[in-house]
């Protein structure tokens, strides 16, 4: 019997008796030999093999330079790393932390992963991202698992502001953030948000102004970031988010390209801005109202004063600007940067906001005389002064507005434009309007006179306290005791006789004559005041009765 058969026979006998030899692992088969605690493998010449692998059942083992089985160590073999456990088995599909106690080689300490074939994962030629049990990890060229920010090539970022150069991020457990949000200010020992001295070119804002700095890493573990001047927009969880050139989520107004001051009362954004609502987690506001003060670039004064306004966005998240838009059945006005406007608003055409005025800034004479800036070249509208709860366009003939000198009646058409628009007197349903203001008699007199002009003539019309024009031939006594004479619906004259003038066909023709009941000899001795063909004479009218002249 040769020596190899003797070894096998002894092993079989030890297994059968169980008490002659200590219990041995399953790799004790033909070719293996044990001496004390050391195992070796004999070749056909009965010599121990060295620096080679040998298989026993479903496991691989490595025989070192001294011919003994290597245990609990990482080794290098043919430009790859392997790890042998405490029984000498080659580790597969397992994590192992390598330090000075389990390797004879000089190498960096850290976690390594040994794959299906036993080789440690290593990063080579930018192929550093490996999937393990449904998660992704990054490894350097030596096989060490990486953590923290990594650049585009998978190398650790050592910058003071790593979010600027980092494309990937691996947490403390080594897993790359994939389809995940990262709060940059919440990383490890970082205090606050970091990057306080840097400016976001896309966001147009200093990072020190960010309450939090969020980043998102996509399905490829790479952060979302803008590659141009505009934000990168991505749909995440059913909402749209914007990211700047460093991958930081926008949580405020988008950057403003430029602002034109060509119209001094209406600074206008070159293109509509967008708002990413940091108070609700940063989503782009689409088809939404928002109550917010503008960025400093949109309006420095309102920004510093924290002066908030209503803004409305469309389906793309862009704010309406320089428009009157219908929203949910009501119409609203927006200026050149997008702020909703209330009170009296002037628009030139449909796409140029001109000016806005609070209703109590002007008095009635300003509307009559056309003293509002821009009123002669733009259309006047009224939007509800209740900015917080309404702000919609007003229309109708009986709109009460409290001006600086009292409450007056205004009229606006179904399209919102003022009756008597652009300083042109307009008669509507028997009443006169100028720049929306209805011309009505002072209650002290009960009647007033409106001057009307066309290309060929000037005439005068008497109106009552509700603004209704008086028609026909009438003698009207005001509350101060004077008389207004109306012929064919037009004002003819005013007198302060004790008795009311009377119409008659006298020696001076048909007309209104002075009448004196105390003069029994000739009650019409005073003569004619105004006839059918005589010109109107407003000279004696009290100033309070002259409504627009």
Coordinates of C-alpha atoms in Angstrom, one line a residue:
X1 CA 0.0 0.0 0.0
X2 CA 1.5 3.3 -1.0
X3 CA 1.5 6.4 1.2
X4 CA -1.5 8.3 -0.5
X5 CA -3.7 5.2 0.1
X6 CA -2.5 5.0 3.7
X7 CA -3.6 8.7 4.3
X8 CA -7.0 8.1 2.7
X9 CA -7.5 4.9 4.7
X10 CA -6.5 6.6 7.9
X11 CA -8.9 9.5 7.2
X12 CA -11.8 7.0 6.5
X13 CA -11.0 5.1 9.6
X14 CA -11.0 8.4 11.6
X15 CA -14.4 9.3 10.2
X16 CA -15.8 5.9 11.0
X17 CA -14.6 5.8 14.6
X18 CA -15.0 9.5 15.3
X19 CA -13.0 9.2 18.5
X20 CA -9.5 8.4 17.3
X21 CA -8.9 11.7 15.4
X22 CA -10.3 15.2 16.1
X23 CA -13.2 16.2 13.9
X24 CA -11.9 17.4 10.5
X25 CA -13.5 19.7 7.9
X26 CA -15.0 18.1 4.7
X27 CA -12.0 19.1 2.6
X28 CA -9.9 16.1 4.1
X29 CA -10.0 14.0 1.0
X30 CA -7.4 12.4 -1.2
X31 CA -4.4 14.7 -1.7
X32 CA -4.8 16.5 1.5
X33 CA -2.6 15.9 4.5
X34 CA -2.8 17.4 8.0
X35 CA 0.1 18.0 10.3
X36 CA -1.1 19.5 13.6
X37 CA -3.3 22.5 12.7
X38 CA -1.8 22.9 9.3
X39 CA -3.1 21.4 6.1
X40 CA -1.1 20.8 2.9
X41 CA -1.8 19.3 -0.5
X42 CA 0.5 16.6 -1.8
X43 CA 1.1 16.2 -5.6
X44 CA 1.8 13.0 -7.4
X45 CA 5.3 13.1 -6.2
X46 CA 4.1 13.4 -2.6
X47 CA 5.5 16.9 -2.4
X48 CA 3.4 19.9 -1.0
X49 CA 2.1 22.2 -3.7
X50 CA 2.7 26.0 -3.3
X51 CA 1.1 29.2 -4.5
X52 CA -1.8 27.3 -6.1
X53 CA -5.5 26.8 -5.6
X54 CA -7.0 23.5 -4.8
X55 CA -10.7 22.5 -4.7
X56 CA -12.5 20.3 -2.2
X57 CA -16.1 19.6 -2.8
X58 CA -17.7 23.1 -3.4
X59 CA -14.9 25.2 -2.0
X60 CA -11.6 26.5 -3.1
X61 CA -8.4 26.7 -0.9
X62 CA -5.1 28.4 -1.4
X63 CA -1.7 26.8 -0.6
X64 CA 0.9 29.5 0.2
X65 CA 4.6 29.7 -0.3
X66 CA 5.3 27.3 2.6
X67 CA 2.8 24.8 1.2
X68 CA 0.3 25.4 4.0
X69 CA -3.3 26.3 3.6
X70 CA -3.8 30.1 4.0
X71 CA -6.4 31.1 6.5
X72 CA -8.1 34.4 7.5
X73 CA -6.0 36.5 5.1
X74 CA -6.4 38.5 1.9
X75 CA -4.0 37.4 -0.9
X76 CA -3.1 38.8 -4.3
X77 CA -3.1 36.3 -7.2
X78 CA -2.8 37.1 -10.9
X79 CA -3.7 40.8 -10.3
X80 CA -6.7 40.1 -8.2
X81 CA -7.5 40.0 -4.5
X82 CA -9.0 37.1 -2.7
X83 CA -9.9 36.4 0.9
X84 CA -9.6 33.1 2.8
X85 CA -11.7 32.6 5.9
X86 CA -10.7 31.1 9.2
X87 CA -11.2 27.6 7.7
X88 CA -9.2 28.5 4.6
X89 CA -12.2 28.7 2.3
X90 CA -12.2 31.3 -0.5
X91 CA -14.8 33.9 0.4
X92 CA -17.5 34.5 -2.3
X93 CA -20.4 37.0 -2.4
X94 CA -19.3 38.5 0.9
X95 CA -18.1 41.7 2.6
X96 CA -14.8 41.6 4.5
X97 CA -13.1 44.5 6.3
X98 CA -9.4 44.4 5.6
X99 CA -6.9 45.8 8.1
X100 CA -3.4 45.0 9.3
X101 CA -4.6 41.8 11.1
X102 CA -5.8 39.9 8.0
X103 CA -3.4 40.7 5.3
X104 CA 0.4 40.5 4.9
X105 CA 0.3 43.0 2.1
X106 CA 0.7 46.8 2.5
X107 CA -2.8 48.1 1.5
X108 CA -5.4 50.6 2.5
X109 CA -7.7 49.5 5.2
X110 CA -11.4 49.3 4.4
X111 CA -14.3 47.2 3.3
X112 CA -14.0 45.0 0.2
X113 CA -16.5 42.8 -1.5
X114 CA -15.6 39.5 -2.9
X115 CA -17.8 38.4 -5.8
X116 CA -19.1 35.1 -7.2
X117 CA -15.6 34.1 -8.4
X118 CA -14.0 35.2 -5.2
X119 CA -12.2 38.2 -6.7
X120 CA -12.6 41.5 -4.9
X121 CA -14.5 44.2 -6.9
X122 CA -12.2 46.9 -8.1
X123 CA -12.7 50.2 -10.0
X124 CA -11.1 50.2 -13.4
X125 CA -11.4 52.7 -16.3
X126 CA -14.3 54.6 -14.8
X127 CA -16.1 51.2 -14.2
X128 CA -16.3 51.7 -10.4
X129 CA -20.1 51.2 -9.8
X130 CA -21.1 47.7 -8.8
X131 CA -24.5 46.2 -7.9
X132 CA -24.6 44.1 -4.8
X133 CA -27.9 42.7 -3.5
X134 CA -30.0 45.4 -5.2
X135 CA -27.8 48.3 -4.1
X136 CA -24.9 50.0 -5.8
X137 CA -21.4 50.6 -4.4
X138 CA -18.2 52.2 -5.6
X139 CA -14.7 50.8 -5.3
X140 CA -11.3 52.2 -6.0
X141 CA -8.6 50.5 -8.0
X142 CA -7.4 48.6 -5.0
X143 CA -10.9 47.3 -4.2
X144 CA -11.7 49.5 -1.2
X145 CA -15.3 50.5 -0.9
X146 CA -15.6 54.3 -1.1
X147 CA -17.9 56.7 0.9
X148 CA -18.7 60.4 0.6
X149 CA -18.7 62.5 -2.6
X150 CA -17.1 61.0 -5.7
X151 CA -16.2 62.8 -8.9
X152 CA -17.2 61.8 -12.4
X153 CA -14.4 59.2 -12.5
X154 CA -15.3 57.7 -9.2
X155 CA -12.4 59.3 -7.3
X156 CA -13.0 60.8 -3.8
X157 CA -13.6 64.6 -3.8
X158 CA -11.4 66.4 -1.3
X159 CA -12.7 70.0 -2.0
X160 CA -13.9 72.2 0.8
X161 CA -17.3 72.4 -1.0
X162 CA -17.5 68.8 -2.3
X163 CA -21.0 69.2 -3.7
X164 CA -19.6 71.3 -6.5
X165 CA -17.3 68.5 -7.9
X166 CA -19.1 65.5 -6.6
X167 CA -21.3 63.6 -9.1
X168 CA -22.0 60.6 -6.8
X169 CA -22.5 60.2 -3.1
X170 CA -22.0 57.0 -1.0
X171 CA -23.4 57.0 2.5
X172 CA -21.6 55.6 5.6
X173 CA -22.7 52.1 4.7
X174 CA -21.1 52.6 1.2
X175 CA -24.3 52.4 -0.8
X176 CA -24.5 54.9 -3.6
X177 CA -27.5 57.2 -3.4
X178 CA -29.7 55.9 -6.2
X179 CA -33.2 57.3 -6.8
X180 CA -32.7 59.2 -3.5
X181 CA -32.7 62.7 -2.1
X182 CA -29.7 63.9 -0.1
X183 CA -29.8 66.8 2.4
X184 CA -26.4 68.2 2.0
X185 CA -26.5 70.1 5.3
X186 CA -27.3 66.8 7.2
X187 CA -24.1 65.0 6.1
X188 CA -21.9 63.8 9.0
X189 CA -20.2 66.7 10.7
X190 CA -21.2 69.4 8.2
X191 CA -22.8 72.3 10.0
X192 CA -25.5 74.3 8.4
X193 CA -25.7 74.0 4.6
X194 CA -22.1 74.6 3.6
X195 CA -21.0 76.5 0.5
X196 CA -21.8 79.8 2.1
X197 CA -19.4 81.7 0.0
X198 CA -20.6 80.4 -3.4
X199 CA -23.2 81.7 -5.8
X200 CA -25.6 79.6 -7.9
X201 CA -25.4 81.0 -11.4
X202 CA -28.6 79.1 -12.5
X203 CA -30.4 80.0 -9.3
X204 CA -29.1 83.5 -9.1
X205 CA -28.8 83.1 -5.3
X206 CA -26.1 82.7 -2.7
X207 CA -26.1 79.3 -1.1
X208 CA -25.9 80.9 2.4
X209 CA -29.5 82.1 1.7
X210 CA -30.7 78.5 1.3
X211 CA -32.5 77.1 4.4
X212 CA -31.5 73.6 3.2
X213 CA -29.6 72.2 0.3
X214 CA -31.1 69.2 -1.3
X215 CA -29.7 67.0 -4.1
X216 CA -31.2 64.1 -6.0
X217 CA -29.3 61.1 -7.5
X218 CA -31.0 59.3 -10.4
X219 CA -31.3 55.7 -11.4
X220 CA -27.6 55.7 -12.5
X221 CA -26.6 57.1 -9.1
X222 CA -25.5 60.3 -10.7
X223 CA -26.8 63.6 -9.4
X224 CA -29.2 65.7 -11.4
X225 CA -27.5 69.0 -12.5
X226 CA -27.9 71.7 -15.1
X227 CA -25.5 71.9 -17.9
X228 CA -26.5 75.3 -19.2
X229 CA -28.0 78.6 -18.0
X230 CA -31.4 77.2 -17.3
X231 CA -32.4 74.8 -14.5
X232 CA -32.5 71.1 -15.3
X233 CA -36.1 70.0 -14.7
X234 CA -37.0 66.5 -13.6
X235 CA -40.1 64.7 -12.7
X236 CA -39.7 63.0 -9.3
X237 CA -42.6 61.3 -7.4
X238 CA -45.2 63.0 -9.6
X239 CA -43.8 66.6 -9.1
X240 CA -41.3 68.7 -11.1
X241 CA -38.1 69.9 -9.5
X242 CA -35.3 72.2 -10.8
X243 CA -31.6 71.7 -10.2
X244 CA -28.7 74.2 -10.7
X245 CA -25.2 73.7 -12.1
X246 CA -24.0 72.1 -8.9
X247 CA -27.0 69.8 -8.5
X248 CA -28.7 71.8 -5.7
X249 CA -32.4 71.8 -5.9
X250 CA -33.9 75.2 -6.5
X251 CA -36.2 76.3 -3.6
X252 CA -37.0 79.9 -4.6
X253 CA -37.5 82.0 -7.7
X254 CA -35.7 80.9 -10.8
X255 CA -32.9 83.2 -12.0
X256 CA -34.0 86.2 -14.0
X257 CA -32.2 86.6 -17.4
X258 CA -32.8 90.4 -17.6
X259 CA -35.2 93.1 -16.6
X260 CA -36.3 95.9 -19.0
X261 CA -37.1 99.4 -17.6
X262 CA -38.2 100.8 -21.0
X263 CA -41.6 101.6 -19.5
X264 CA -40.8 103.3 -16.2
X265 CA -44.0 102.2 -14.5
X266 CA -43.7 98.6 -15.6
X267 CA -40.3 96.9 -15.3
X268 CA -40.6 93.8 -17.5
X269 CA -38.9 90.4 -17.3
X270 CA -37.4 89.2 -20.6
X271 CA -39.1 85.9 -20.1
X272 CA -41.4 84.5 -17.5
X273 CA -39.8 83.3 -14.3
X274 CA -40.7 80.2 -12.4
X275 CA -41.1 79.5 -8.7
X276 CA -39.9 76.4 -6.9
X277 CA -41.7 76.2 -3.5
X278 CA -39.1 75.5 -0.9
X279 CA -41.8 75.7 1.8
X280 CA -43.5 72.6 0.3
X281 CA -40.3 70.6 -0.5
X282 CA -39.2 72.4 -3.6
X283 CA -41.7 71.4 -6.4
X284 CA -42.2 73.7 -9.4
X285 CA -45.5 75.5 -8.9
X286 CA -47.8 74.6 -11.9
X287 CA -51.3 76.0 -12.4
X288 CA -51.1 77.4 -8.9
X289 CA -51.6 80.7 -7.1
X290 CA -48.8 81.7 -4.7
X291 CA -48.5 84.5 -2.2
X292 CA -44.8 85.6 -2.1
X293 CA -42.5 88.5 -2.2
X294 CA -40.2 88.7 -5.3
X295 CA -36.5 88.0 -5.6
X296 CA -34.1 90.9 -5.4
X297 CA -33.5 90.8 -9.1
X298 CA -37.3 91.0 -9.8
X299 CA -37.9 93.9 -7.5
X300 CA -35.3 95.1 -5.1
X301 CA -37.7 97.4 -3.2
X302 CA -40.4 94.7 -2.7
X303 CA -37.7 92.2 -1.8
X304 CA -36.2 94.3 0.9
X305 CA -39.6 95.3 2.3
X306 CA -40.9 91.7 2.1
X307 CA -43.8 93.1 0.1
X308 CA -45.8 90.0 -1.0
X309 CA -48.2 89.8 -4.0
X310 CA -50.3 87.1 -5.6
X311 CA -48.7 85.3 -8.6
X312 CA -50.2 82.7 -10.9
X313 CA -48.4 80.1 -12.9
X314 CA -49.4 78.2 -16.0
X315 CA -49.1 74.5 -16.8
X316 CA -45.3 74.8 -17.4
X317 CA -44.7 76.6 -14.1
X318 CA -44.2 80.0 -15.7
X319 CA -45.8 83.0 -14.1
X320 CA -48.3 85.1 -16.1
X321 CA -46.9 88.5 -16.9
X322 CA -48.1 91.6 -18.9
X323 CA -51.4 89.9 -19.4
X324 CA -55.1 90.0 -18.4
X325 CA -55.8 86.3 -18.0
X326 CA -59.0 84.3 -17.3
X327 CA -58.6 81.8 -14.5
X328 CA -61.5 79.7 -13.3
X329 CA -64.1 81.9 -15.0
X330 CA -62.6 85.2 -13.6
X331 CA -60.1 87.7 -15.1
X332 CA -57.0 89.0 -13.4
X333 CA -54.3 91.5 -14.3
X334 CA -50.5 90.8 -14.0
X335 CA -47.7 93.3 -14.5
X336 CA -44.4 92.9 -16.3
X337 CA -42.8 90.6 -13.8
X338 CA -46.0 88.7 -12.8
X339 CA -47.5 90.4 -9.8
X340 CA -51.3 90.4 -9.7
X341 CA -52.6 94.0 -9.8
X342 CA -55.7 95.4 -8.0
X343 CA -57.5 98.7 -8.0
X344 CA -57.4 100.8 -11.1
X345 CA -55.2 99.2 -13.7
X346 CA -54.2 100.6 -17.1
X347 CA -53.3 98.2 -20.0
X348 CA -52.3 99.2 -23.5
X349 CA -53.8 96.5 -25.7
X350 CA -53.8 93.0 -24.3
X351 CA -50.1 92.6 -23.6
X352 CA -48.7 95.7 -22.0
X353 CA -49.3 96.7 -18.4
X354 CA -49.0 100.4 -18.0
X355 CA -49.8 101.4 -14.4
X356 CA -51.7 100.6 -11.3
X357 CA -53.4 102.9 -8.8
X358 CA -55.0 102.3 -5.4
X359 CA -58.6 103.4 -5.5
X360 CA -58.3 106.0 -2.7
X361 CA -55.2 107.8 -4.2
X362 CA -57.3 109.9 -6.7
X363 CA -60.4 112.1 -6.3
X364 CA -63.3 112.4 -8.8
X365 CA -61.8 115.5 -10.5
X366 CA -58.7 113.5 -11.4
X367 CA -60.9 111.2 -13.5
X368 CA -62.9 114.0 -15.0
X369 CA -59.8 115.9 -16.0
X370 CA -57.8 112.8 -17.0
X371 CA -54.9 113.4 -14.6
X372 CA -54.0 109.7 -14.2
X373 CA -50.6 108.9 -15.8
X374 CA -51.1 107.0 -19.0
X375 CA -54.9 107.3 -19.1
X376 CA -55.1 109.0 -22.4
X377 CA -53.2 106.2 -24.2
X378 CA -54.3 103.1 -22.4
X379 CA -57.5 101.3 -21.4
X380 CA -58.7 101.6 -17.8
X381 CA -59.9 98.6 -15.8
X382 CA -61.0 98.0 -12.2
X383 CA -59.9 95.0 -10.3
X384 CA -61.3 94.3 -6.8
X385 CA -59.2 96.1 -4.2
X386 CA -59.6 93.1 -1.9
X387 CA -56.2 91.8 -2.9
X388 CA -56.1 89.0 -0.3
X389 CA -59.5 87.4 -1.1
X390 CA -60.4 88.5 -4.6
X391 CA -58.6 90.8 -7.1
X392 CA -60.7 89.9 -10.1
X393 CA -61.9 92.2 -12.9
X394 CA -65.1 94.2 -12.1
X395 CA -67.8 95.0 -14.7
X396 CA -71.2 96.6 -14.6
X397 CA -72.9 100.0 -14.5
X398 CA -73.4 100.4 -10.8
X399 CA -70.0 99.8 -9.2
X400 CA -69.4 101.9 -6.1
X401 CA -65.8 103.0 -5.5
X402 CA -64.5 105.0 -2.5
X403 CA -62.2 107.7 -3.9
X404 CA -60.2 110.2 -1.9
X405 CA -63.2 112.6 -1.9
X406 CA -66.1 110.1 -1.3
X407 CA -68.0 107.2 -2.8
X408 CA -68.7 107.4 -6.5
X409 CA -70.4 105.3 -9.1
X410 CA -68.3 103.8 -12.0
X411 CA -69.2 101.8 -15.1
X412 CA -67.2 99.1 -16.9
X413 CA -68.2 97.1 -19.9
X414 CA -68.4 93.3 -20.1
X415 CA -64.8 93.3 -21.5
X416 CA -63.8 95.2 -18.3
X417 CA -62.9 98.5 -20.1
X418 CA -64.2 101.7 -18.5
X419 CA -67.1 103.6 -20.1
X420 CA -65.7 106.9 -21.3
X421 CA -62.3 105.2 -21.8
X422 CA -59.2 107.2 -22.7
X423 CA -60.6 110.6 -21.7
X424 CA -63.5 110.3 -24.2
X425 CA -67.0 111.2 -22.7
X426 CA -69.4 108.3 -23.4
X427 CA -73.2 108.1 -23.1
X428 CA -74.4 104.7 -22.0
X429 CA -78.1 104.0 -21.4
X430 CA -78.9 107.7 -20.9
X431 CA -76.0 108.4 -18.5
X432 CA -72.6 110.0 -19.1
X433 CA -69.2 108.5 -18.1
X434 CA -65.7 109.8 -18.3
X435 CA -62.8 107.4 -17.5
X436 CA -65.3 105.1 -15.9
X437 CA -66.7 107.8 -13.5
X438 CA -70.5 108.4 -13.9
X439 CA -71.3 112.1 -14.0
X440 CA -74.0 112.7 -11.4
X441 CA -75.5 115.8 -9.8
X442 CA -74.3 117.0 -6.4
X443 CA -77.0 116.1 -3.8
X444 CA -76.9 119.7 -2.6
X445 CA -78.4 120.9 -5.9
X446 CA -80.1 117.7 -7.3
X447 CA -79.1 118.5 -10.8
X448 CA -75.9 119.0 -12.8
X449 CA -74.8 119.9 -16.3
X450 CA -72.6 117.8 -18.6
X451 CA -70.8 119.4 -21.5
X452 CA -70.7 117.3 -24.6
X453 CA -68.7 118.0 -27.8
X454 CA -68.4 116.5 -31.2
X455 CA -66.5 117.7 -34.3
X456 CA -69.1 120.3 -35.2
X457 CA -70.8 121.5 -32.1
X458 CA -70.9 121.9 -28.3
X459 CA -74.0 121.2 -26.2
X460 CA -75.0 120.7 -22.6
X461 CA -77.1 118.0 -20.9
X462 CA -78.8 118.2 -17.6
X463 CA -78.5 115.0 -15.4
X464 CA -80.0 114.1 -12.0
X465 CA -78.4 112.6 -8.9
X466 CA -78.3 109.1 -10.5
X467 CA -76.7 110.5 -13.7
X468 CA -79.8 110.1 -15.8
X469 CA -80.1 112.7 -18.6
X470 CA -83.2 114.9 -18.6
X471 CA -85.2 114.8 -21.9
X472 CA -87.9 117.0 -23.4
X473 CA -88.7 120.6 -22.5
X474 CA -88.5 121.2 -18.8
X475 CA -88.1 123.8 -16.1
X476 CA -86.2 122.2 -13.2
X477 CA -85.8 123.8 -9.8
X478 CA -82.7 122.9 -8.0
X479 CA -82.4 122.6 -4.2
X480 CA -80.8 126.0 -3.9
X481 CA -83.8 127.7 -5.6
X482 CA -82.4 128.2 -9.0
X483 CA -84.0 127.1 -12.3
X484 CA -82.5 125.0 -15.1
X485 CA -84.2 125.4 -18.5
X486 CA -84.2 122.3 -20.8
X487 CA -85.2 122.6 -24.5
X488 CA -85.4 119.5 -26.6
X489 CA -83.4 117.6 -24.0
X490 CA -80.5 120.1 -23.9
X491 CA -79.6 122.6 -21.3
X492 CA -80.5 126.1 -22.4
X493 CA -80.0 128.5 -19.5
X494 CA -80.0 128.9 -15.7
X495 CA -81.7 131.7 -13.7
X496 CA -82.4 132.6 -10.1
X497 CA -85.8 134.3 -10.6
X498 CA -88.3 134.2 -7.7
X499 CA -90.9 132.6 -10.0
X500 CA -90.3 129.7 -12.4
X501 CA -89.9 130.8 -16.0
X502 CA -92.6 129.9 -18.4
X503 CA -92.8 128.8 -22.0
X504 CA -94.8 131.1 -24.4
X505 CA -94.9 132.4 -27.9
X506 CA -94.1 136.0 -27.2
X507 CA -93.0 139.0 -29.2
X508 CA -89.4 137.7 -29.1
X509 CA -90.5 134.3 -30.4
X510 CA -91.2 130.9 -28.7
X511 CA -89.1 130.2 -25.6
X512 CA -88.8 130.5 -21.9
X513 CA -89.6 133.9 -20.5
X514 CA -89.1 135.5 -17.2
X515 CA -92.3 135.3 -15.2
X516 CA -93.2 137.7 -12.3
X517 CA -96.5 137.0 -10.7
X518 CA -96.3 140.2 -8.7
X519 CA -96.3 142.3 -11.9
X520 CA -100.0 142.3 -12.7
X521 CA -99.6 144.7 -15.6
X522 CA -97.2 142.5 -17.5
X523 CA -95.9 139.3 -15.9
X524 CA -93.6 138.6 -18.9
X525 CA -92.0 142.1 -18.9
X526 CA -88.6 140.6 -18.2
X527 CA -88.5 139.1 -21.7
X528 CA -87.2 135.9 -23.1
X529 CA -84.5 133.9 -21.4
X530 CA -83.9 131.1 -24.0
X531 CA -85.6 130.0 -27.2
X532 CA -85.5 127.0 -29.4
X533 CA -82.7 128.4 -31.6
X534 CA -80.8 130.4 -29.0
X535 CA -77.3 129.1 -28.0
X536 CA -77.0 127.5 -24.5
X537 CA -75.8 129.9 -21.8
X538 CA -74.1 128.2 -18.9
X539 CA -72.6 131.4 -17.6
X540 CA -74.8 131.7 -14.5
X541 CA -74.4 128.0 -13.5
X542 CA -72.9 127.5 -10.0
X543 CA -69.5 125.8 -10.1
X544 CA -70.8 122.8 -8.3
X545 CA -73.3 122.1 -11.1
X546 CA -70.7 122.1 -13.8
X547 CA -69.8 118.4 -13.8
X548 CA -67.1 118.3 -16.4
X549 CA -66.2 121.9 -17.4

